[in-house]
PDB file of C-alpha atoms in Angstrom:
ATOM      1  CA  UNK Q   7     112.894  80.155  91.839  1.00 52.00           C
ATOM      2  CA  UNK Q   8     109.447  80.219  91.153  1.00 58.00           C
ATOM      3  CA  UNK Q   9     108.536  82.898  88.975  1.00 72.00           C
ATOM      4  CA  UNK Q  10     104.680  83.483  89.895  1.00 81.00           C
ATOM      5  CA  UNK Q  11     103.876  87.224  91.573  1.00 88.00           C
ATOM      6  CA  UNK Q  12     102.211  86.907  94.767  1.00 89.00           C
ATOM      7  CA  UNK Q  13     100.677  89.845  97.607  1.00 92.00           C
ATOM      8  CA  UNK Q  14     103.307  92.225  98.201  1.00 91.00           C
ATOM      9  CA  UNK Q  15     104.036  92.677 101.617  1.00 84.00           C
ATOM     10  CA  UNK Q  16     105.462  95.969 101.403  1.00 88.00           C
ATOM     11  CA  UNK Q  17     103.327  98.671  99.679  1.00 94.00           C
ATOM     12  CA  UNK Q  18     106.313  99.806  97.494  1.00 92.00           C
ATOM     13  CA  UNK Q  19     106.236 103.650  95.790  1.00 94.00           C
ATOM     14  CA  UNK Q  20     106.098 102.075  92.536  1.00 94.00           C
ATOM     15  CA  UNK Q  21     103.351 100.047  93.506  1.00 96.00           C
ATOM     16  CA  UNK Q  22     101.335 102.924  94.851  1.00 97.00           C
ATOM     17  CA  UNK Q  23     102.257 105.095  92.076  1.00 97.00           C
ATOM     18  CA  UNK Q  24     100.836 102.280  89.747  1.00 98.00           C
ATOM     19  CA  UNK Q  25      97.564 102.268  91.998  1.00 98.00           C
ATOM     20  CA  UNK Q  26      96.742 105.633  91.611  1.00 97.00           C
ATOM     21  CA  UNK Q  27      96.789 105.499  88.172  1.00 97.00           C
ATOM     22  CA  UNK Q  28      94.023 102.786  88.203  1.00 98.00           C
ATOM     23  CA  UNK Q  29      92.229 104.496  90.677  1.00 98.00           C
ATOM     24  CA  UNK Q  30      93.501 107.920  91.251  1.00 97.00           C
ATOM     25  CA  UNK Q  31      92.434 109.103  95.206  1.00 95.00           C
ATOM     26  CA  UNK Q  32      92.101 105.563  96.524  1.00 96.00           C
ATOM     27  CA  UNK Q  33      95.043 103.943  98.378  1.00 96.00           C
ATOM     28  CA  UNK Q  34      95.281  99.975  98.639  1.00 98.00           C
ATOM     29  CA  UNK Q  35      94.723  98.012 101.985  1.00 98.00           C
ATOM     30  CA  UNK Q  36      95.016  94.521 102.952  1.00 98.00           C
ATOM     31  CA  UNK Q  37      92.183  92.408 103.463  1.00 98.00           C
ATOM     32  CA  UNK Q  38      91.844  89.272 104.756  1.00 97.00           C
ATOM     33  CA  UNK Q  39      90.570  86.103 102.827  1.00 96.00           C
ATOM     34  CA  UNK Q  40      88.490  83.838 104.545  1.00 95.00           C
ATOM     35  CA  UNK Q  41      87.673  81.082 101.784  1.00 94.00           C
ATOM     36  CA  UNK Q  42      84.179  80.041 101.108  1.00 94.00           C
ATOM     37  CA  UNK Q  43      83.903  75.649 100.968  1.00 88.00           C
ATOM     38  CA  UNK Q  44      83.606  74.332  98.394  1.00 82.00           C
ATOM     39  CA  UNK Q  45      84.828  77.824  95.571  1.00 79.00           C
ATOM     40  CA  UNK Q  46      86.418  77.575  92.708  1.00 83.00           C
ATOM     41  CA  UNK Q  47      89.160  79.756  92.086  1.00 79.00           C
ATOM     42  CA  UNK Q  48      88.209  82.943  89.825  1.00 81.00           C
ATOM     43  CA  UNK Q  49      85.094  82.465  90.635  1.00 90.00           C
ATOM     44  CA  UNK Q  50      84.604  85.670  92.516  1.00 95.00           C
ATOM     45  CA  UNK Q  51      81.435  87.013  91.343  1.00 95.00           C
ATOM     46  CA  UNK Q  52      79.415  84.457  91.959  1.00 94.00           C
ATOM     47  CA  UNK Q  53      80.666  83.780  94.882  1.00 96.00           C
ATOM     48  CA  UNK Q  54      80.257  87.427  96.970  1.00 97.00           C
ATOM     49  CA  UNK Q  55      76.671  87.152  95.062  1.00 96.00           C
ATOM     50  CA  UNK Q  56      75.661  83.487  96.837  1.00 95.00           C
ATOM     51  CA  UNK Q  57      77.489  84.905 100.384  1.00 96.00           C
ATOM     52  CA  UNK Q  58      75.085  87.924  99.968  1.00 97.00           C
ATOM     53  CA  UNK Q  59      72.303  86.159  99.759  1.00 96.00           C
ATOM     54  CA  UNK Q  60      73.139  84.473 102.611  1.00 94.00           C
ATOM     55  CA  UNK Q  61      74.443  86.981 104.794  1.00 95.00           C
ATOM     56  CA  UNK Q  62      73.641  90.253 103.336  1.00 97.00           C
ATOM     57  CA  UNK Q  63      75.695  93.207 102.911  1.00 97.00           C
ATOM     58  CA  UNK Q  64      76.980  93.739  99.357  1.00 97.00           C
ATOM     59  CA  UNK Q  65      79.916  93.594  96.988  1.00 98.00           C
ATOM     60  CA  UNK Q  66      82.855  95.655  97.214  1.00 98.00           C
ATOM     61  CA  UNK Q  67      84.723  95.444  93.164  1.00 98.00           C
ATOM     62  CA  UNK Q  68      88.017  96.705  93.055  1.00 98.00           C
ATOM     63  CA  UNK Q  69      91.193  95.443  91.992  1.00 98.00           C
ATOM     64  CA  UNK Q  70      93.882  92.473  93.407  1.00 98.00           C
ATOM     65  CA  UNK Q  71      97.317  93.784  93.182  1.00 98.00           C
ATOM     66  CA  UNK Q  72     100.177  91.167  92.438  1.00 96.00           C
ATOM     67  CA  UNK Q  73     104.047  91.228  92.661  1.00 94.00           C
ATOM     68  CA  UNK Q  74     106.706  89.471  91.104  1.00 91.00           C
ATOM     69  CA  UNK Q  75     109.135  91.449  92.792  1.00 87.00           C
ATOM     70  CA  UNK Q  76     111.428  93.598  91.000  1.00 87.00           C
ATOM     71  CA  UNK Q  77     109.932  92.510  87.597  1.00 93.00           C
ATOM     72  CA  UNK Q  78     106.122  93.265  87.329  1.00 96.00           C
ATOM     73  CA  UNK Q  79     102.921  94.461  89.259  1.00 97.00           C
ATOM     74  CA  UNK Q  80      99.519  93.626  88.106  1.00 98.00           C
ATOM     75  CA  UNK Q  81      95.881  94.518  88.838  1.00 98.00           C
ATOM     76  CA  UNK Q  82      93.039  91.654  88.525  1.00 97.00           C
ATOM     77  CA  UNK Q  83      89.705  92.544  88.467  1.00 98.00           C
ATOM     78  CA  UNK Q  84      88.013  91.294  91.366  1.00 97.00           C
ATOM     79  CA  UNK Q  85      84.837  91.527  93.724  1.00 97.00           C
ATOM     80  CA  UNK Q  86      85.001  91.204  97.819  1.00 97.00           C
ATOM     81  CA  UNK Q  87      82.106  90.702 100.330  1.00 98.00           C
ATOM     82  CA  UNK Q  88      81.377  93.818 102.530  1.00 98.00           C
ATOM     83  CA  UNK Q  89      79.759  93.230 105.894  1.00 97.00           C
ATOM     84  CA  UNK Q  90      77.434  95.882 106.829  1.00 95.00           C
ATOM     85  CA  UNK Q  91      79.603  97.090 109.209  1.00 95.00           C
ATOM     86  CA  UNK Q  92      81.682  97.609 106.260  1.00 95.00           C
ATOM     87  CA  UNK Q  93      84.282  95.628 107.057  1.00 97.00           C
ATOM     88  CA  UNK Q  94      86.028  93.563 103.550  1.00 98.00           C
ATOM     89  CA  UNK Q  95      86.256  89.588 103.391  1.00 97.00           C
ATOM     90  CA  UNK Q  96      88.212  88.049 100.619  1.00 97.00           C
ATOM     91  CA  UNK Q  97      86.115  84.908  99.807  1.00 97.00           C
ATOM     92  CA  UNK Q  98      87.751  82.883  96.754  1.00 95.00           C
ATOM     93  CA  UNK Q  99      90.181  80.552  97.422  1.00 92.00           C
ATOM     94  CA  UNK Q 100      93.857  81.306  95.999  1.00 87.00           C
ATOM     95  CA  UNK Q 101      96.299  79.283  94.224  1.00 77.00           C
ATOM     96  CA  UNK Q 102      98.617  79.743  97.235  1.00 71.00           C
ATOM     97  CA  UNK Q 103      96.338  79.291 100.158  1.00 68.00           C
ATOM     98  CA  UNK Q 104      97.777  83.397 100.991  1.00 83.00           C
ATOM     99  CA  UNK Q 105      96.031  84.489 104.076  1.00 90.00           C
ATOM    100  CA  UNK Q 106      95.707  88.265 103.210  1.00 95.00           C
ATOM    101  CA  UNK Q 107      95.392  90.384  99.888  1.00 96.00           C
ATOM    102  CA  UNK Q 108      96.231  93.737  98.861  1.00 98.00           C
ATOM    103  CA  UNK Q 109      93.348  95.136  97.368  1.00 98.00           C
ATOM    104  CA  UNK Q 110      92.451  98.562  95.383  1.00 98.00           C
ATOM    105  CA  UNK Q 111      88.635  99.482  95.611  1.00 98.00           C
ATOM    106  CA  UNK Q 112      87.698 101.112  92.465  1.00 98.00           C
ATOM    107  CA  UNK Q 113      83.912 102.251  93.355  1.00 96.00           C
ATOM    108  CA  UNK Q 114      83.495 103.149  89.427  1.00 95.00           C
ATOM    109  CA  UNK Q 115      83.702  99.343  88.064  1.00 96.00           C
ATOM    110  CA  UNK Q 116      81.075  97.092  87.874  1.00 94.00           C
ATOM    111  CA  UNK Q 117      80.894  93.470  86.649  1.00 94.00           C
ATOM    112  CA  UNK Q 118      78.908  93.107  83.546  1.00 91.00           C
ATOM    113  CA  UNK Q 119      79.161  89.476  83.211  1.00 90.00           C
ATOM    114  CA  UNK Q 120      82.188  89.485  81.078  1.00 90.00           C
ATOM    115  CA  UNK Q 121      86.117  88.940  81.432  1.00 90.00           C
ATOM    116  CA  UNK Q 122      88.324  92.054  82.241  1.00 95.00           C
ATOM    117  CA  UNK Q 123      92.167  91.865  81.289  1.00 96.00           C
ATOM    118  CA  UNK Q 124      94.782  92.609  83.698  1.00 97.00           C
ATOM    119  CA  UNK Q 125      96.350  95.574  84.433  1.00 98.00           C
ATOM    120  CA  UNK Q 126     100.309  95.228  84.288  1.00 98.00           C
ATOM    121  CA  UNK Q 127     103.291  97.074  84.661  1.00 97.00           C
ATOM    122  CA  UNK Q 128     107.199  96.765  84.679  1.00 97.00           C
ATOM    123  CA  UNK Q 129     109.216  96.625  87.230  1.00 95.00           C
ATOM    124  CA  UNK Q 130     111.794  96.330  85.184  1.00 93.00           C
ATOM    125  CA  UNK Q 131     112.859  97.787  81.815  1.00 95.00           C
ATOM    126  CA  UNK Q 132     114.048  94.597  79.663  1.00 96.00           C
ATOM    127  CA  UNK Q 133     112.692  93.467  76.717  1.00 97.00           C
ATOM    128  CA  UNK Q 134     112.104  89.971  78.283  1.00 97.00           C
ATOM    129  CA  UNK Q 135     109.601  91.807  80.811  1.00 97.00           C
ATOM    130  CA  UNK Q 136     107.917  93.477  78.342  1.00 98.00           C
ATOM    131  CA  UNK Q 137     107.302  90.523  75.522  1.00 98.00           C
ATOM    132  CA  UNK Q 138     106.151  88.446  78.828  1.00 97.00           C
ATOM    133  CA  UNK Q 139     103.787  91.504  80.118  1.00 97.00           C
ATOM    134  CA  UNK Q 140     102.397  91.711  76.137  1.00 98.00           C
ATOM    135  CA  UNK Q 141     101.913  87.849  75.449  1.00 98.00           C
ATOM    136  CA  UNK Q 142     100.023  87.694  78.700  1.00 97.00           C
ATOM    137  CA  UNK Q 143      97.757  90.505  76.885  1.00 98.00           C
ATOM    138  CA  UNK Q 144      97.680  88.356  73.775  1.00 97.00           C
ATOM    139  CA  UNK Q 145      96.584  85.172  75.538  1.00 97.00           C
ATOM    140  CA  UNK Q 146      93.733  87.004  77.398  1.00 96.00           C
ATOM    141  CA  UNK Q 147      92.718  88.383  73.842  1.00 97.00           C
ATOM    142  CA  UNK Q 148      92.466  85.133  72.323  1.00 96.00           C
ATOM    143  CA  UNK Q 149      91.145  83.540  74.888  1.00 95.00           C
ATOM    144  CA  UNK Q 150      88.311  86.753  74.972  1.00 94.00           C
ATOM    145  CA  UNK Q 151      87.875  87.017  71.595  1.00 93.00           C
ATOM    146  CA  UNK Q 152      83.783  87.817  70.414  1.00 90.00           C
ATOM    147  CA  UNK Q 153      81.317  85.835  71.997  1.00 89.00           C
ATOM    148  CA  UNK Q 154      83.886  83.825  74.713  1.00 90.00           C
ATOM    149  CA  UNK Q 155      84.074  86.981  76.441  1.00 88.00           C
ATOM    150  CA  UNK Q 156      80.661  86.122  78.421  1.00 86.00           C
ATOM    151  CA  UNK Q 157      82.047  82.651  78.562  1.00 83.00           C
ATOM    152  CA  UNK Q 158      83.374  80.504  81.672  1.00 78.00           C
ATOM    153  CA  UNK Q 159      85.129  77.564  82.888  1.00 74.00           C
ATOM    154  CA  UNK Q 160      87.236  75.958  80.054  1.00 80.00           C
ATOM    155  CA  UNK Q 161      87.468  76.986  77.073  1.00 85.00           C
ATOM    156  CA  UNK Q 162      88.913  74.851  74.324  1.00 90.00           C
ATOM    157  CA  UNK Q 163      90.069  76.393  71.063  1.00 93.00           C
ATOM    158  CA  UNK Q 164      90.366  75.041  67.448  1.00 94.00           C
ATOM    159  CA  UNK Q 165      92.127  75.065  64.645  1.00 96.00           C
ATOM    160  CA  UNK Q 166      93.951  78.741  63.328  1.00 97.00           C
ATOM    161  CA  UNK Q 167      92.973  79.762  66.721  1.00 96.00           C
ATOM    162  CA  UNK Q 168      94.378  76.788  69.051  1.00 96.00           C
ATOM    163  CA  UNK Q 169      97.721  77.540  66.613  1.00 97.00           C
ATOM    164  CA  UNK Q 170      97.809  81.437  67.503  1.00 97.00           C
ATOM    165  CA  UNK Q 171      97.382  80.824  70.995  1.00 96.00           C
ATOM    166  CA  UNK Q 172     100.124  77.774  70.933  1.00 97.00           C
ATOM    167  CA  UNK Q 173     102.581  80.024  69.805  1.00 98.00           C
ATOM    168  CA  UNK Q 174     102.098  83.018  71.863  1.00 97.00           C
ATOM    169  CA  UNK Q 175     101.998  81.038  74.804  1.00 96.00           C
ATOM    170  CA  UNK Q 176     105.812  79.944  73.903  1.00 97.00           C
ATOM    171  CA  UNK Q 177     106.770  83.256  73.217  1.00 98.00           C
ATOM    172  CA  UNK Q 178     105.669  83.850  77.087  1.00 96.00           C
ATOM    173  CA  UNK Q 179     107.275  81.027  78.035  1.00 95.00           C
ATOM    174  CA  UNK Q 180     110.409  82.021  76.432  1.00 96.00           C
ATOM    175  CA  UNK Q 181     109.943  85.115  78.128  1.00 96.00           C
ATOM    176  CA  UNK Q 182     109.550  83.714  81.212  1.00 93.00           C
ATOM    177  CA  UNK Q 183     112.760  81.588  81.620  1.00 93.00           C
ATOM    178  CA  UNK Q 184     114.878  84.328  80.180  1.00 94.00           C
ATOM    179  CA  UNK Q 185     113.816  86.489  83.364  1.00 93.00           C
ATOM    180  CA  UNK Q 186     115.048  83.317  85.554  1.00 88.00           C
ATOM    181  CA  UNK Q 187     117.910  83.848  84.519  1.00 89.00           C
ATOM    182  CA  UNK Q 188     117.720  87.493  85.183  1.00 86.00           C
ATOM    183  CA  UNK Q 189     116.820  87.182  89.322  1.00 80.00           C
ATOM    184  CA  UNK Q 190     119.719  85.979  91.488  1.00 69.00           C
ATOM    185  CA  UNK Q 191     119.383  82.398  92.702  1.00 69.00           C
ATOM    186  CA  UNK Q 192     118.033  82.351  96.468  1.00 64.00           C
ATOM    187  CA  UNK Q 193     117.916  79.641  99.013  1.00 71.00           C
ATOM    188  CA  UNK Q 194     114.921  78.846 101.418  1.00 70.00           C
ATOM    189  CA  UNK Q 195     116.977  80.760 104.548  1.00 78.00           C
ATOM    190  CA  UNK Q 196     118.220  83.872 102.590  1.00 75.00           C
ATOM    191  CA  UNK Q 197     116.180  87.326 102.603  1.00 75.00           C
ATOM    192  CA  UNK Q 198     113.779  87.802  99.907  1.00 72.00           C
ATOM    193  CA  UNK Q 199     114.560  90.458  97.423  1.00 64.00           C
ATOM    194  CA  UNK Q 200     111.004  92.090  97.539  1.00 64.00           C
ATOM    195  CA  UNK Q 201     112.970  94.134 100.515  1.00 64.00           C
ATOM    196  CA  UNK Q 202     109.906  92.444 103.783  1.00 65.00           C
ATOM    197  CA  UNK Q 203     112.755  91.724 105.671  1.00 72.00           C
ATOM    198  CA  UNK Q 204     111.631  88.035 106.181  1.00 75.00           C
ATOM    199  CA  UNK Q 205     112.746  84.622 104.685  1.00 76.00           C
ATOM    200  CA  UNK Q 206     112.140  83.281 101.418  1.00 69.00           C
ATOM    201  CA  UNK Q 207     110.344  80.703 102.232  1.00 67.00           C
ATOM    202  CA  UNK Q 208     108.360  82.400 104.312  1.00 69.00           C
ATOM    203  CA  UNK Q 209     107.857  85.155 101.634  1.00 68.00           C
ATOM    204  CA  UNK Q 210     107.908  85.096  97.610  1.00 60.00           C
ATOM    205  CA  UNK Q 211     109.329  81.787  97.886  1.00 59.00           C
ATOM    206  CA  UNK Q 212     105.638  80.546  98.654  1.00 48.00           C
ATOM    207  CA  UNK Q 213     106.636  78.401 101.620  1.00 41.00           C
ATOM    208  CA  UNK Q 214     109.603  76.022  99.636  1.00 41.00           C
TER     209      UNK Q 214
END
């Protein structure tokens, strides 16, 4: 099973209930993502900014919500493209090639040419979860730390710091395949356990 979250395809109580906490008043919708040619993934920012000054209208910031259902939710920091119409387009390519996003606009964020961390939450209560959840919040820190915050595109570390990192990754990784163990096995055919009512490979299981 592959253990990366995804767009949830059902807009769960827990996962509005960790919305309006972000963004208390606003409810999530889906919005299409129509890739821009040649983007780089995380690249976002610039990208709405180029489209803009192409097309007009303006940027719409707000927040991507992930699922790894039944084990964690997570907010990312991102920016869409609004039309003038104001209708939202999703224009940086995704690890998945997903078609649609489920996005939280958060009209009080602005980007300010540095990285913002995640937002995560547990699904579920097990100490596996939550040491996964934290050293994704260490790596980000590390990664973030002082002057690499306004930094982008690779970013190599050295010595005590390339250590720290190396070992807190593990520790995630360790994390990570103790939750495996944790999910029930599921074939290609069987329903996914995110509760969409469709396949698994035509759901979390990302097409396998």
């Amino acid at each position: 099973m592959i253990l990366t979250p995804n767009t949830p395809l059902l807009i769960s109580d827990a996962i509005l209930g960790f919305c309006r906490k972000i963004v208390p008043g606003e409810e999530p919708i889906y919005v299409d993502v129509r890739p821009v040619k040649d983007g780089e993934r995380m690249d976002c920012f610039p990208i709405v900014e180029k489209w803009i000054e192409k097309k007009g209208g303006c940027a719409a910031y707000g927040w991507l919500i992930w699922e790894l259902p039944t084990v964690y939710v997570e907010a990312e920091f991102h920016s869409m493209w609004e039309s003038e119409d104001g209708t939202l387009l999703d224009l940086t390519p995704k690890i998945f090639g997903c078609n649609t996003v489920l996005f939280l606009r958060d009209r009080n964020m602005r980007y300010e040419n540095k990285q913002t961390d995640n937002i995560r939450l547990a699904l579920m209560d097990h100490a596996a979860v939550h040491t996964l959840l934290a050293m994704a919040a260490r790596e980000f820190e590390i990664m973030n730390r002082g002057d690499r915050a306004k930094m982008h595109g690779e970013i190599e570390l050295i010595g005590v710091e390339a250590e720290e990192f190396k070992n807190v990754h593990y520790k995630r990784i360790q994390a990570l395949e103790e939750i495996r163990k944790l999910i029930p096995s599921m074939s290609r055919n069987d329903l996914c356990i995110c509760g969409s009512g469709k396949k698994y490979k035509k759901c979390h299981g990302f097409g396998l």
